CSV table of C-alpha atoms and ligand atoms in Angstrom, one decimal:
chain,number,residue,atom,x,y,z
A,18,UNK,CA,0.0,0.1,-0.1
A,19,UNK,CA,1.3,3.4,-0.8
A,20,UNK,CA,-0.1,6.6,0.7
A,21,UNK,CA,0.8,10.2,-0.1
A,22,UNK,CA,-0.5,12.1,2.8
A,23,UNK,CA,1.7,13.0,5.8
A,24,UNK,CA,0.7,11.9,9.3
A,25,UNK,CA,1.8,13.9,12.5
A,26,UNK,CA,2.1,11.9,15.6
A,27,UNK,CA,2.0,14.2,18.7
A,28,UNK,CA,4.0,12.5,21.6
A,29,UNK,CA,6.9,10.3,21.9
A,30,UNK,CA,5.8,7.9,24.6
A,31,UNK,CA,4.9,4.2,24.1
A,32,UNK,CA,1.8,5.2,22.5
A,33,UNK,CA,3.0,7.5,19.9
A,34,UNK,CA,6.2,5.6,19.0
A,35,UNK,CA,4.0,2.4,18.4
A,36,UNK,CA,1.5,4.2,16.2
A,37,UNK,CA,4.4,5.7,14.3
A,38,UNK,CA,5.8,2.2,13.9
A,39,UNK,CA,2.7,0.7,12.6
A,40,UNK,CA,2.0,3.6,10.3
A,41,UNK,CA,5.5,3.5,9.0
A,42,UNK,CA,5.2,-0.1,8.2
A,43,UNK,CA,2.2,0.8,6.0
A,44,UNK,CA,4.7,2.8,3.9
A,45,UNK,CA,3.2,6.4,5.2
A,46,UNK,CA,5.2,9.5,5.6
A,47,UNK,CA,5.1,10.1,9.4
A,48,UNK,CA,6.6,12.9,11.5
A,49,UNK,CA,6.6,12.5,15.2
A,50,UNK,CA,6.5,15.6,17.5
A,51,UNK,CA,7.8,15.5,21.1
A,52,UNK,CA,8.2,18.4,23.4
A,53,UNK,CA,11.0,16.7,25.2
A,54,UNK,CA,13.0,13.6,24.4
A,55,UNK,CA,11.6,10.2,23.2
A,56,UNK,CA,10.3,8.4,26.3
A,57,UNK,CA,10.4,11.4,28.7
A,58,UNK,CA,6.8,10.7,30.1
A,59,UNK,CA,5.1,8.1,31.9
A,60,UNK,CA,6.8,5.4,29.4
A,61,UNK,CA,10.0,5.9,31.1
A,62,UNK,CA,10.0,4.5,34.6
A,63,UNK,CA,7.1,2.2,34.8
A,64,UNK,CA,6.9,-1.3,36.0
A,65,UNK,CA,7.0,-3.0,32.4
A,66,UNK,CA,4.3,-5.4,33.3
A,67,UNK,CA,2.7,-6.9,30.2
A,68,UNK,CA,-0.1,-8.6,31.6
A,69,UNK,CA,-2.9,-10.0,29.5
A,70,UNK,CA,-4.5,-11.2,32.9
A,71,UNK,CA,-4.9,-7.7,34.0
A,72,UNK,CA,-8.2,-7.0,32.4
A,73,UNK,CA,-9.9,-5.6,35.5
A,74,UNK,CA,-10.1,-1.9,34.8
A,75,UNK,CA,-9.1,0.8,37.4
A,76,UNK,CA,-12.9,1.4,37.9
A,77,UNK,CA,-14.2,-1.8,39.4
A,78,UNK,CA,-16.5,-2.6,42.4
A,79,UNK,CA,-14.8,-2.2,45.6
A,80,UNK,CA,-11.9,0.1,44.3
A,81,UNK,CA,-14.0,3.3,45.7
A,82,UNK,CA,-14.3,1.8,49.3
A,83,UNK,CA,-10.8,0.6,49.4
A,84,UNK,CA,-9.6,4.1,48.0
A,85,UNK,CA,-11.6,5.8,50.8
A,86,UNK,CA,-9.9,3.6,53.6
A,87,UNK,CA,-6.5,4.4,52.1
A,88,UNK,CA,-7.2,8.1,52.0
A,89,UNK,CA,-7.0,8.3,55.7
A,90,UNK,CA,-3.4,6.8,55.7
A,91,UNK,CA,-0.4,9.0,54.9
A,92,UNK,CA,1.7,5.9,53.8
A,93,UNK,CA,-1.0,4.5,51.6
A,94,UNK,CA,-0.6,3.8,48.1
A,95,UNK,CA,-3.6,6.1,47.1
A,96,UNK,CA,-4.1,9.8,47.7
A,97,UNK,CA,-6.3,12.6,46.5
A,98,UNK,CA,-5.1,16.2,47.1
A,99,UNK,CA,-8.0,18.1,48.4
A,100,UNK,CA,-8.9,20.9,46.1
A,101,UNK,CA,-11.8,22.6,44.4
A,102,UNK,CA,-11.5,21.3,40.9
A,103,UNK,CA,-14.7,20.9,38.8
A,104,UNK,CA,-12.6,18.4,36.4
A,105,UNK,CA,-11.7,16.3,39.3
A,106,UNK,CA,-15.1,16.3,41.0
A,107,UNK,CA,-16.8,15.5,37.6
A,108,UNK,CA,-14.1,12.7,37.1
A,109,UNK,CA,-14.7,11.0,40.4
A,110,UNK,CA,-18.5,11.1,39.6
A,111,UNK,CA,-17.9,9.4,36.5
A,112,UNK,CA,-15.5,7.0,38.0
A,113,UNK,CA,-18.0,6.1,40.7
A,114,UNK,CA,-20.5,5.4,38.0
A,115,UNK,CA,-18.1,3.1,36.1
A,116,UNK,CA,-17.4,1.1,39.3
A,117,UNK,CA,-20.4,-1.0,38.6
A,118,UNK,CA,-20.4,-4.9,38.0
A,119,UNK,CA,-21.9,-4.5,34.7
A,120,UNK,CA,-19.7,-1.8,33.3
A,121,UNK,CA,-16.6,-3.5,34.7
A,122,UNK,CA,-17.4,-6.8,32.8
A,123,UNK,CA,-18.1,-4.9,29.6
A,124,UNK,CA,-14.7,-3.2,30.1
A,125,UNK,CA,-13.1,-6.5,30.9
A,126,UNK,CA,-14.4,-8.0,27.4
A,127,UNK,CA,-12.7,-5.2,25.8
A,128,UNK,CA,-9.4,-5.3,27.6
A,129,UNK,CA,-9.2,-9.0,27.1
A,130,UNK,CA,-9.4,-8.7,23.4
A,131,UNK,CA,-6.9,-5.7,23.4
A,132,UNK,CA,-4.4,-7.2,25.6
A,133,UNK,CA,-4.4,-10.5,24.1
A,134,UNK,CA,-3.6,-8.9,20.7
A,135,UNK,CA,-1.1,-6.6,22.3
A,136,UNK,CA,1.1,-9.5,23.9
A,137,UNK,CA,1.2,-11.2,20.4
A,138,UNK,CA,2.5,-8.0,18.8
A,139,UNK,CA,5.0,-7.5,21.7
A,140,UNK,CA,6.2,-10.9,21.0
A,141,UNK,CA,6.6,-10.2,17.4
A,142,UNK,CA,8.5,-6.9,18.2
A,143,UNK,CA,11.0,-8.8,20.5
A,144,UNK,CA,11.8,-11.1,17.7
A,145,UNK,CA,12.8,-8.2,15.4
A,146,UNK,CA,16.6,-8.3,14.5
A,147,UNK,CA,18.6,-6.1,16.6
A,148,UNK,CA,16.2,-5.5,19.3
A,149,UNK,CA,16.5,-6.6,22.8
A,150,UNK,CA,14.3,-4.9,25.4
A,151,UNK,CA,14.3,-7.8,27.9
A,152,UNK,CA,10.9,-9.1,26.8
A,153,UNK,CA,10.4,-12.4,29.0
A,154,UNK,CA,7.3,-14.4,29.2
A,155,UNK,CA,7.7,-16.0,32.7
A,156,UNK,CA,4.3,-15.4,34.1
A,157,UNK,CA,3.1,-12.8,36.9
A,158,UNK,CA,2.7,-13.6,40.7
A,159,UNK,CA,0.5,-11.8,43.0
A,160,UNK,CA,1.5,-12.5,46.7
A,161,UNK,CA,-0.8,-11.9,49.7
A,162,UNK,CA,-0.2,-12.1,53.5
A,163,UNK,CA,-3.7,-11.9,54.8
A,164,UNK,CA,-7.1,-13.7,54.7
A,165,UNK,CA,-8.7,-10.6,53.1
A,166,UNK,CA,-5.8,-11.0,50.5
A,167,UNK,CA,-6.6,-14.5,50.0
A,168,UNK,CA,-10.3,-13.9,49.5
A,169,UNK,CA,-9.6,-11.1,47.0
A,170,UNK,CA,-7.2,-13.5,45.0
A,171,UNK,CA,-9.6,-16.3,45.1
A,172,UNK,CA,-12.4,-14.0,43.8
A,173,UNK,CA,-10.1,-12.7,41.1
A,174,UNK,CA,-9.0,-16.2,40.2
A,175,UNK,CA,-12.8,-17.2,39.7
A,176,UNK,CA,-13.5,-14.1,37.6
A,177,UNK,CA,-10.4,-14.6,35.6
A,178,UNK,CA,-11.3,-18.2,34.7
A,179,UNK,CA,-14.7,-17.1,33.6
A,180,UNK,CA,-13.0,-14.9,31.1
A,181,UNK,CA,-10.9,-17.7,29.9
A,182,UNK,CA,-7.6,-16.7,31.5
A,183,UNK,CA,-5.5,-19.2,33.4
A,184,UNK,CA,-5.0,-18.4,37.1
A,185,UNK,CA,-3.6,-20.7,39.6
A,186,UNK,CA,-3.9,-20.1,43.4
A,187,UNK,CA,-0.7,-21.3,45.1
A,188,UNK,CA,0.2,-22.2,48.8
A,189,UNK,CA,3.9,-21.1,50.1
A,190,UNK,CA,5.5,-24.2,48.7
A,191,UNK,CA,4.0,-23.9,45.3
A,192,UNK,CA,5.0,-20.2,45.1
A,193,UNK,CA,8.6,-21.1,46.0
A,194,UNK,CA,8.7,-23.4,42.8
A,195,UNK,CA,8.3,-20.3,40.8
A,196,UNK,CA,9.7,-17.7,43.0
A,197,UNK,CA,11.8,-18.8,45.9
A,198,UNK,CA,12.6,-15.3,47.1
A,199,UNK,CA,9.8,-14.9,49.5
A,200,UNK,CA,9.5,-14.1,53.3
A,201,UNK,CA,7.6,-16.6,55.5
A,202,UNK,CA,4.9,-13.9,56.3
A,203,UNK,CA,3.5,-14.6,52.7
A,204,UNK,CA,0.8,-16.8,53.0
A,205,UNK,CA,-0.3,-17.5,49.2
A,206,UNK,CA,-0.3,-16.3,45.8
A,207,UNK,CA,-2.1,-16.2,42.4
A,208,UNK,CA,0.0,-17.0,39.3
A,209,UNK,CA,-0.8,-16.0,35.7
A,210,UNK,CA,1.5,-18.2,33.7
A,211,UNK,CA,1.0,-16.4,30.5
A,212,UNK,CA,2.0,-12.9,31.5
A,213,UNK,CA,5.3,-11.1,30.6
A,214,UNK,CA,7.6,-8.1,31.3
A,215,UNK,CA,10.1,-6.0,29.7
A,216,UNK,CA,12.4,-2.9,30.1
A,217,UNK,CA,10.0,0.0,29.4
A,218,UNK,CA,12.5,2.6,28.2
A,219,UNK,CA,14.6,0.1,26.2
A,220,UNK,CA,11.4,-0.8,24.4
A,221,UNK,CA,10.3,2.8,23.5
A,222,UNK,CA,13.9,4.0,22.8
A,223,UNK,CA,14.7,0.9,20.5
A,224,UNK,CA,11.6,1.2,18.7
A,225,UNK,CA,12.3,4.8,18.3
A,226,UNK,CA,15.4,4.0,16.4
A,227,UNK,CA,13.5,1.5,14.3
A,228,UNK,CA,10.9,4.0,13.2
A,229,UNK,CA,13.8,6.4,12.1
A,230,UNK,CA,15.2,3.7,10.1
A,231,UNK,CA,11.6,3.3,8.5
A,232,UNK,CA,11.8,6.8,7.5
A,233,UNK,CA,9.9,8.4,10.3
A,234,UNK,CA,11.0,12.2,11.1
A,235,UNK,CA,11.3,12.5,14.8
A,236,UNK,CA,11.3,16.1,16.0
A,237,UNK,CA,12.4,16.2,19.6
A,238,UNK,CA,12.4,19.6,21.6
A,239,UNK,CA,9.3,20.5,19.7
A,240,UNK,CA,6.2,21.3,21.7
A,241,UNK,CA,2.9,21.5,20.1
A,242,UNK,CA,1.4,24.9,21.1
A,243,UNK,CA,-2.0,24.8,19.4
A,244,UNK,CA,-3.9,24.2,16.1
A,245,UNK,CA,-5.5,26.2,13.3
A,246,UNK,CA,-8.7,24.6,12.2
A,247,UNK,CA,-11.4,24.9,9.5
A,248,UNK,CA,-14.8,23.3,10.2
A,249,UNK,CA,-14.1,19.5,10.8
A,250,UNK,CA,-10.5,19.7,9.9
A,251,UNK,CA,-7.3,20.4,11.6
A,252,UNK,CA,-5.2,22.7,9.1
A,253,UNK,CA,-2.2,23.6,10.9
A,254,UNK,CA,-0.3,22.3,14.0
A,255,UNK,CA,1.6,25.1,15.7
A,256,UNK,CA,4.8,24.1,17.4
A,257,UNK,CA,7.7,25.9,19.2
A,258,UNK,CA,9.7,24.8,16.1
A,259,UNK,CA,7.5,25.9,13.3
A,260,UNK,CA,4.0,25.0,11.8
A,261,UNK,CA,3.1,21.7,10.3
A,262,UNK,CA,0.2,21.2,7.8
A,263,UNK,CA,-0.5,17.4,7.9
A,264,UNK,CA,-3.3,15.4,6.3
A,265,UNK,CA,-3.9,13.4,9.6
A,266,UNK,CA,-2.9,14.0,13.3
A,267,UNK,CA,-2.6,11.4,16.0
A,268,UNK,CA,-2.9,12.7,19.4
A,269,UNK,CA,-0.8,10.6,21.7
A,270,UNK,CA,0.2,13.0,24.5
A,271,UNK,CA,-0.4,10.9,27.5
A,272,UNK,CA,-1.5,12.8,30.6
A,273,UNK,CA,-0.9,16.1,28.5
A,274,UNK,CA,-3.6,15.2,26.0
A,275,UNK,CA,-6.4,17.2,27.5
A,276,UNK,CA,-4.7,20.6,27.3
A,277,UNK,CA,-3.8,19.9,23.5
A,278,UNK,CA,-7.4,18.6,23.0
A,279,UNK,CA,-8.7,21.9,24.8
A,280,UNK,CA,-7.4,24.0,22.0
A,281,UNK,CA,-9.4,21.9,19.6
A,282,UNK,CA,-12.6,22.4,21.9
A,283,UNK,CA,-12.6,18.9,22.7
A,284,UNK,CA,-12.9,17.7,26.4
A,285,UNK,CA,-10.8,14.8,27.3
A,286,UNK,CA,-11.7,13.8,30.9
A,287,UNK,CA,-8.3,12.6,31.7
A,288,UNK,CA,-6.6,13.2,35.1
A,289,UNK,CA,-2.8,12.8,35.6
A,290,UNK,CA,-2.3,10.3,38.2
A,291,UNK,CA,1.1,10.3,39.8
A,292,UNK,CA,3.1,7.2,40.4
A,293,UNK,CA,6.5,6.5,41.6
A,294,UNK,CA,9.2,3.8,41.1
A,295,UNK,CA,12.4,3.1,42.8
A,296,UNK,CA,15.1,1.3,40.8
A,297,UNK,CA,17.7,-0.7,42.7
A,298,UNK,CA,20.8,-2.6,41.7
A,299,UNK,CA,19.8,-6.4,41.6
A,300,UNK,CA,20.8,-8.7,44.6
A,301,UNK,CA,20.9,-12.4,44.7
A,302,UNK,CA,17.6,-12.2,46.7
A,303,UNK,CA,15.7,-10.2,44.0
A,304,UNK,CA,12.7,-12.0,42.5
A,305,UNK,CA,13.2,-13.2,39.0
A,306,UNK,CA,9.6,-12.9,37.8
A,307,UNK,CA,7.2,-9.9,38.1
A,308,UNK,CA,5.5,-9.8,41.4
A,309,UNK,CA,2.5,-7.8,42.9
A,310,UNK,CA,2.6,-7.4,46.6
A,311,UNK,CA,-1.2,-7.2,47.0
A,312,UNK,CA,-2.0,-5.7,50.3
A,313,UNK,CA,0.7,-3.1,49.7
A,314,UNK,CA,-0.2,-2.5,46.0
A,315,UNK,CA,3.5,-2.6,45.0
A,316,UNK,CA,4.6,-3.9,41.7
A,317,UNK,CA,8.2,-5.5,41.8
A,318,UNK,CA,9.9,-6.0,38.3
A,319,UNK,CA,13.2,-7.7,37.7
A,320,UNK,CA,14.8,-5.6,34.9
A,321,UNK,CA,18.2,-6.8,33.7
A,322,UNK,CA,20.7,-5.9,36.3
A,323,UNK,CA,18.1,-3.9,38.4
A,324,UNK,CA,15.0,-4.6,40.4
A,325,UNK,CA,12.2,-1.8,40.2
A,326,UNK,CA,9.5,-1.3,43.0
A,327,UNK,CA,6.6,0.9,41.6
A,328,UNK,CA,3.4,2.0,42.9
A,329,UNK,CA,0.9,4.8,44.5
A,330,UNK,CA,-1.6,6.6,42.6
A,331,UNK,CA,-1.9,10.3,43.6
A,332,UNK,CA,-4.6,12.5,42.0
A,333,UNK,CA,-2.8,15.5,42.9
A,334,UNK,CA,-3.0,17.5,39.5
A,335,UNK,CA,0.4,18.4,38.1
A,336,UNK,CA,2.1,18.5,41.3
A,337,UNK,CA,5.6,17.2,40.6
A,338,UNK,CA,7.0,16.7,44.0
A,339,UNK,CA,8.1,13.4,45.3
A,340,UNK,CA,6.4,12.6,48.7
A,341,UNK,CA,9.3,10.9,50.6
A,342,UNK,CA,6.7,9.3,53.1
A,343,UNK,CA,4.9,7.4,50.5
A,344,UNK,CA,8.2,6.6,48.4
A,345,UNK,CA,9.7,5.3,51.9
A,346,UNK,CA,6.4,3.3,52.3
A,347,UNK,CA,6.9,1.5,49.1
A,348,UNK,CA,10.2,0.0,50.3
A,349,UNK,CA,9.1,-0.5,54.0
A,350,UNK,CA,6.1,-2.5,52.7
A,351,UNK,CA,8.1,-4.4,50.2
A,352,UNK,CA,10.4,-5.7,52.9
A,353,UNK,CA,7.3,-7.4,54.4
A,354,UNK,CA,7.1,-9.9,51.5
A,355,UNK,CA,10.6,-10.0,50.2
A,356,UNK,CA,14.0,-10.6,51.7
A,357,UNK,CA,17.1,-8.3,51.5
A,358,UNK,CA,15.1,-5.0,50.5
A,359,UNK,CA,16.7,-2.8,53.0
A,360,UNK,CA,20.1,-3.5,51.9
A,361,UNK,CA,19.6,-2.8,48.2
A,362,UNK,CA,21.5,0.0,46.5
A,363,UNK,CA,19.3,2.7,45.2
A,364,UNK,CA,20.0,3.6,41.4
A,365,UNK,CA,17.0,6.0,40.7
A,366,UNK,CA,13.8,7.5,42.1
A,367,UNK,CA,11.2,8.5,39.5
A,368,UNK,CA,7.7,9.8,39.2
A,369,UNK,CA,5.4,9.8,36.3
A,370,UNK,CA,1.9,10.7,35.3
A,371,UNK,CA,-0.5,7.9,34.1
A,372,UNK,CA,-3.1,9.5,31.8
A,373,UNK,CA,-6.4,8.1,33.5
A,374,UNK,CA,-9.9,8.3,32.0
A,375,UNK,CA,-12.7,7.7,34.4
A,376,UNK,CA,-13.5,4.1,33.4
A,377,UNK,CA,-10.0,3.0,33.3
A,378,UNK,CA,-10.2,2.4,29.4
A,379,UNK,CA,-8.4,4.4,26.8
A,380,UNK,CA,-9.7,6.4,24.1
A,381,UNK,CA,-8.9,5.1,20.7
A,382,UNK,CA,-10.8,6.2,17.8
A,383,UNK,CA,-11.3,9.1,15.2
A,384,UNK,CA,-12.7,12.3,16.6
A,385,UNK,CA,-16.2,13.0,15.7
A,386,UNK,CA,-15.5,16.7,15.5
A,387,UNK,CA,-12.3,16.7,13.3
A,388,UNK,CA,-12.3,14.1,10.5
A,389,UNK,CA,-8.4,14.2,10.2
A,390,UNK,CA,-7.8,13.6,14.0
A,391,UNK,CA,-7.2,10.2,15.8
A,392,UNK,CA,-7.3,10.1,19.5
A,393,UNK,CA,-4.9,7.4,20.9
A,394,UNK,CA,-4.6,8.2,24.8
A,395,UNK,CA,-5.7,7.7,28.3
A,396,UNK,CA,-4.1,4.4,28.8
A,397,UNK,CA,-3.9,4.7,32.7
A,398,UNK,CA,-2.0,1.7,34.3
A,399,UNK,CA,-1.7,-0.3,31.2
A,400,UNK,CA,-0.1,1.7,28.5
A,401,UNK,CA,3.0,-0.2,28.2
A,402,UNK,CA,1.0,-3.3,27.7
A,403,UNK,CA,-1.3,-1.9,25.0
A,404,UNK,CA,1.2,0.2,23.3
A,405,UNK,CA,1.5,-2.1,20.3
A,406,UNK,CA,-2.2,-3.0,19.8
A,407,UNK,CA,-2.9,0.7,20.0
A,408,UNK,CA,-0.3,1.6,17.2
A,409,UNK,CA,-1.8,-1.1,15.3
A,410,UNK,CA,-5.5,0.0,15.6
A,411,UNK,CA,-4.3,3.7,14.9
A,412,UNK,CA,-2.8,2.6,11.6
A,413,UNK,CA,-6.0,0.8,10.6
A,414,UNK,CA,-8.1,3.9,11.4
A,415,UNK,CA,-5.7,6.1,9.6
A,416,UNK,CA,-6.1,3.9,6.4
A,417,UNK,CA,-10.0,4.0,7.0
A,418,UNK,CA,-9.9,0.2,7.3
A,419,UNK,CA,-12.2,-1.7,9.4
A,420,UNK,CA,-10.5,-2.1,12.7
A,421,UNK,CA,-9.4,-5.6,13.8
A,422,UNK,CA,-11.1,-4.8,17.2
A,423,UNK,CA,-14.4,-3.1,17.4
A,424,UNK,CA,-13.6,0.3,18.9
A,425,UNK,CA,-17.0,1.5,19.7
A,426,UNK,CA,-16.5,1.1,23.5
A,427,UNK,CA,-13.3,3.1,23.2
A,428,UNK,CA,-14.7,6.2,21.7
A,429,UNK,CA,-14.6,9.4,23.4
A,430,UNK,CA,-18.3,9.7,22.8
A,431,UNK,CA,-19.0,7.2,25.6
A,432,UNK,CA,-18.5,10.1,28.1
A,433,UNK,CA,-21.1,12.4,26.3
B,504,LIG,C1,4.5,4.1,38.5
B,504,LIG,C2,3.9,3.6,37.3
B,504,LIG,C3,3.9,2.3,36.9
B,504,LIG,C4,3.3,1.7,35.7
B,504,LIG,N1,3.4,0.5,35.4
B,504,LIG,C5,2.9,0.0,34.2
B,504,LIG,C6,3.0,-1.4,33.8
B,504,LIG,O1,3.6,-2.1,34.5
B,504,LIG,N2,2.5,-1.9,32.9
B,504,LIG,C7,1.9,-0.9,31.9
B,504,LIG,O2,1.2,-1.3,30.9
B,504,LIG,N3,1.8,0.3,32.3
B,504,LIG,C8,2.2,0.9,33.4
B,504,LIG,N4,2.0,2.3,33.8
B,504,LIG,C9,1.4,3.0,32.8
B,504,LIG,C10,2.2,3.5,31.7
B,504,LIG,O3,3.4,4.0,32.0
B,504,LIG,C11,1.3,4.5,30.9
B,504,LIG,O4,-0.1,4.3,30.5
B,504,LIG,C12,2.0,4.7,29.5
B,504,LIG,O5,3.4,5.2,29.6
B,504,LIG,C13,1.3,6.0,28.8
B,504,LIG,O6,1.9,6.0,27.5
B,504,LIG,P1,1.7,7.5,26.6
B,504,LIG,O7,2.6,7.4,25.4
B,504,LIG,O8,0.4,7.6,26.4
B,504,LIG,O9,2.2,8.7,27.6
B,504,LIG,P2,3.7,9.2,27.9
B,504,LIG,O10,4.7,8.1,27.9
B,504,LIG,O11,3.6,10.1,29.0
B,504,LIG,O12,4.0,9.9,26.5
B,504,LIG,C14,3.4,11.3,26.2
B,504,LIG,C15,4.5,12.1,25.7
B,504,LIG,O13,3.8,13.4,25.0
B,504,LIG,C16,4.8,14.3,25.1
B,504,LIG,N5,3.9,15.6,25.0
B,504,LIG,C17,3.3,16.1,26.0
B,504,LIG,N6,2.8,17.3,25.6
B,504,LIG,C18,3.3,17.5,24.3
B,504,LIG,C19,3.3,18.6,23.5
B,504,LIG,N7,2.5,19.8,23.6
B,504,LIG,N8,3.9,18.6,22.3
B,504,LIG,C20,4.7,17.5,22.0
B,504,LIG,N9,4.8,16.3,23.0
B,504,LIG,C21,4.1,16.5,24.0
B,504,LIG,C22,5.4,14.2,26.3
B,504,LIG,O14,6.7,14.8,26.6
B,504,LIG,C23,5.6,12.8,26.5
B,504,LIG,O15,6.8,12.1,26.0
B,504,LIG,C24,2.6,2.7,34.9
B,504,LIG,C25,2.8,4.1,35.2
B,504,LIG,C26,3.3,4.5,36.4
B,504,LIG,C27,3.3,6.0,36.6
């Protein structure tokens, strides 16, 4: 296939780079605009979990109750900064509505389809010559210490089996067979054998090099400032380094997407949800498969010579500060499940902003307002996992093909 039109991708995170890759593979002329460097946003320091088993969206029954309890604890993994913000209030209202059983199940069906396709694509990309971003399919283990943890895991295992996902409840001895590095306080686990993990920044940066080889023009330090439009069409994209007149525009600006969309008169109900990661030099005691410490809500990933602990979801607007108390709590709580955590040598503390829509699903679809705009954003806690499938779907939308997955439930209009 050969297309003459030029496509402009805004955002150089996992979503923008993946979109550019699948567009370039169609033989399109693509330019990618990035305000900073490639992989400067949430895609840099996340946990790198690629979990087709993780199909329960952020908005699910029980999340609100748990969140409210956590609000009272300054060391908890969840926080809402008290402030009078209409956007936040409206977001929380919609989030509450999305936390119903029926809606969650609808979202789960969609997420199953998206994540199943995405891990196939991840596997394909991992096989490309010259790429090595640490993709490993060793499964994923949720550890718990309490009877409530057991009950939650057991209910999750049942739900997952209903959705055709293999999920094994494990006792201590069984856990030790897949991951020997656990403390005696861990009473059980839930194991998903088909899940994977990778080194997030290596993935995005290496794919960034591949797209350049495919002819994509990458313009870093190029911030999009706004747009000039005609009815139903974007005419010009104005940036700090000149104006662009593309035929089609892909908006993949992560948590920054709402301010870009605002200029187009489009309301994207995305909240930036801050999370932290702490990366340490790996020790002999570090886990060798991805682990979730359930009660603490801390994700632990083995990433080559390092081990990364990630967690916390703060709805605090664009507050860039690092809350030392919450960061310390991540390590303290990890030490209740895993041996040798206190002695680890710290390499990096990082914070990033997840782009969160109120129902926990992304927006992937052509804008109903501008016929040459495609939205690909709002991937919340699963953007690393869904990068490739999002890129593939964007390329199908750009070519006006029928998408491989029905995107009705992912259109922005679901919030109208
Ligand atoms: C602590 C933590 C752990 C996580 N763990 C996982 C995990 O294990 N698995 C998983 O799947 N997901 C995980 N996530 C979520 C994942 O990181 C995000 O969903 C994903 O990175 C979003 O990608 P993105 O490309 O949409 O956004 P980003 O990576 O944030 O990229 C957006 C880019 O747009 C650029 N930009 C912004 N404004 C402009 C502008 N005006 N002009 C040009 N460019 C602009 C930014 O500089 C940025 O580079 C985690 C997130 C956090 C915070």
